[in-house]
């Protein structure tokens, strides 16, 4: 990961967990995918330029 995308959340998570299914393993290239569910409109994504 290049660090060009940043996430910020202003609320506590509703639920957090790890998924071990084959689709998540393929998508992440690891043994599991860490997931988090937050309320709608409580998070934002931004692109950071490397200077």
CSV table of C-alpha atoms in Angstrom, one decimal:
chain,number,residue,atom,x,y,z
A,1,UNK,CA,0.0,0.0,0.0
A,2,UNK,CA,1.4,3.3,-1.1
A,3,UNK,CA,-0.3,5.4,1.7
A,4,UNK,CA,-1.9,7.7,-0.9
A,5,UNK,CA,-5.4,7.0,0.4
A,6,UNK,CA,-6.4,8.0,4.0
A,7,UNK,CA,-9.5,7.1,5.9
A,8,UNK,CA,-10.9,9.0,8.9
A,9,UNK,CA,-13.9,8.0,11.0
A,10,UNK,CA,-15.6,10.1,13.6
A,11,UNK,CA,-17.8,7.4,15.2
A,12,UNK,CA,-17.2,4.2,17.2
A,13,UNK,CA,-17.4,1.0,15.1
A,14,UNK,CA,-20.7,-0.9,15.1
A,15,UNK,CA,-18.8,-4.2,14.6
A,16,UNK,CA,-15.2,-5.3,13.8
A,17,UNK,CA,-13.9,-8.6,12.6
A,18,UNK,CA,-11.7,-10.7,10.4
A,19,UNK,CA,-12.9,-12.7,7.4
A,20,UNK,CA,-11.1,-15.8,6.4
A,21,UNK,CA,-13.1,-16.7,3.3
A,22,UNK,CA,-11.2,-17.4,0.0
A,23,UNK,CA,-12.5,-14.3,-1.7
A,24,UNK,CA,-11.1,-12.1,1.1
A,25,UNK,CA,-7.8,-14.0,1.1
A,26,UNK,CA,-7.5,-13.4,-2.7
A,27,UNK,CA,-8.5,-9.8,-2.5
A,28,UNK,CA,-5.9,-9.0,0.3
A,29,UNK,CA,-3.2,-11.5,-0.5
A,30,UNK,CA,-3.1,-12.5,3.1
A,31,UNK,CA,-4.7,-15.1,5.4
A,32,UNK,CA,-7.6,-12.8,6.3
A,33,UNK,CA,-9.2,-9.4,5.7
A,34,UNK,CA,-9.8,-7.0,8.7
A,35,UNK,CA,-13.2,-5.4,8.4
A,36,UNK,CA,-15.1,-2.7,10.2
A,37,UNK,CA,-18.7,-1.4,10.0
A,38,UNK,CA,-19.3,2.2,10.9
A,39,UNK,CA,-22.4,4.4,10.7
A,40,UNK,CA,-23.1,6.0,7.3
A,41,UNK,CA,-21.6,9.5,6.8
A,42,UNK,CA,-19.3,9.0,9.8
A,43,UNK,CA,-16.2,8.3,7.6
A,44,UNK,CA,-14.3,10.1,4.9
A,45,UNK,CA,-11.7,9.2,2.4
A,46,UNK,CA,-9.0,11.5,1.0
A,47,UNK,CA,-6.2,11.2,-1.5
A,48,UNK,CA,-2.8,12.4,-0.3
A,49,UNK,CA,-0.2,13.6,-2.7
A,50,UNK,CA,3.4,12.5,-2.2
A,51,UNK,CA,5.7,15.5,-2.1
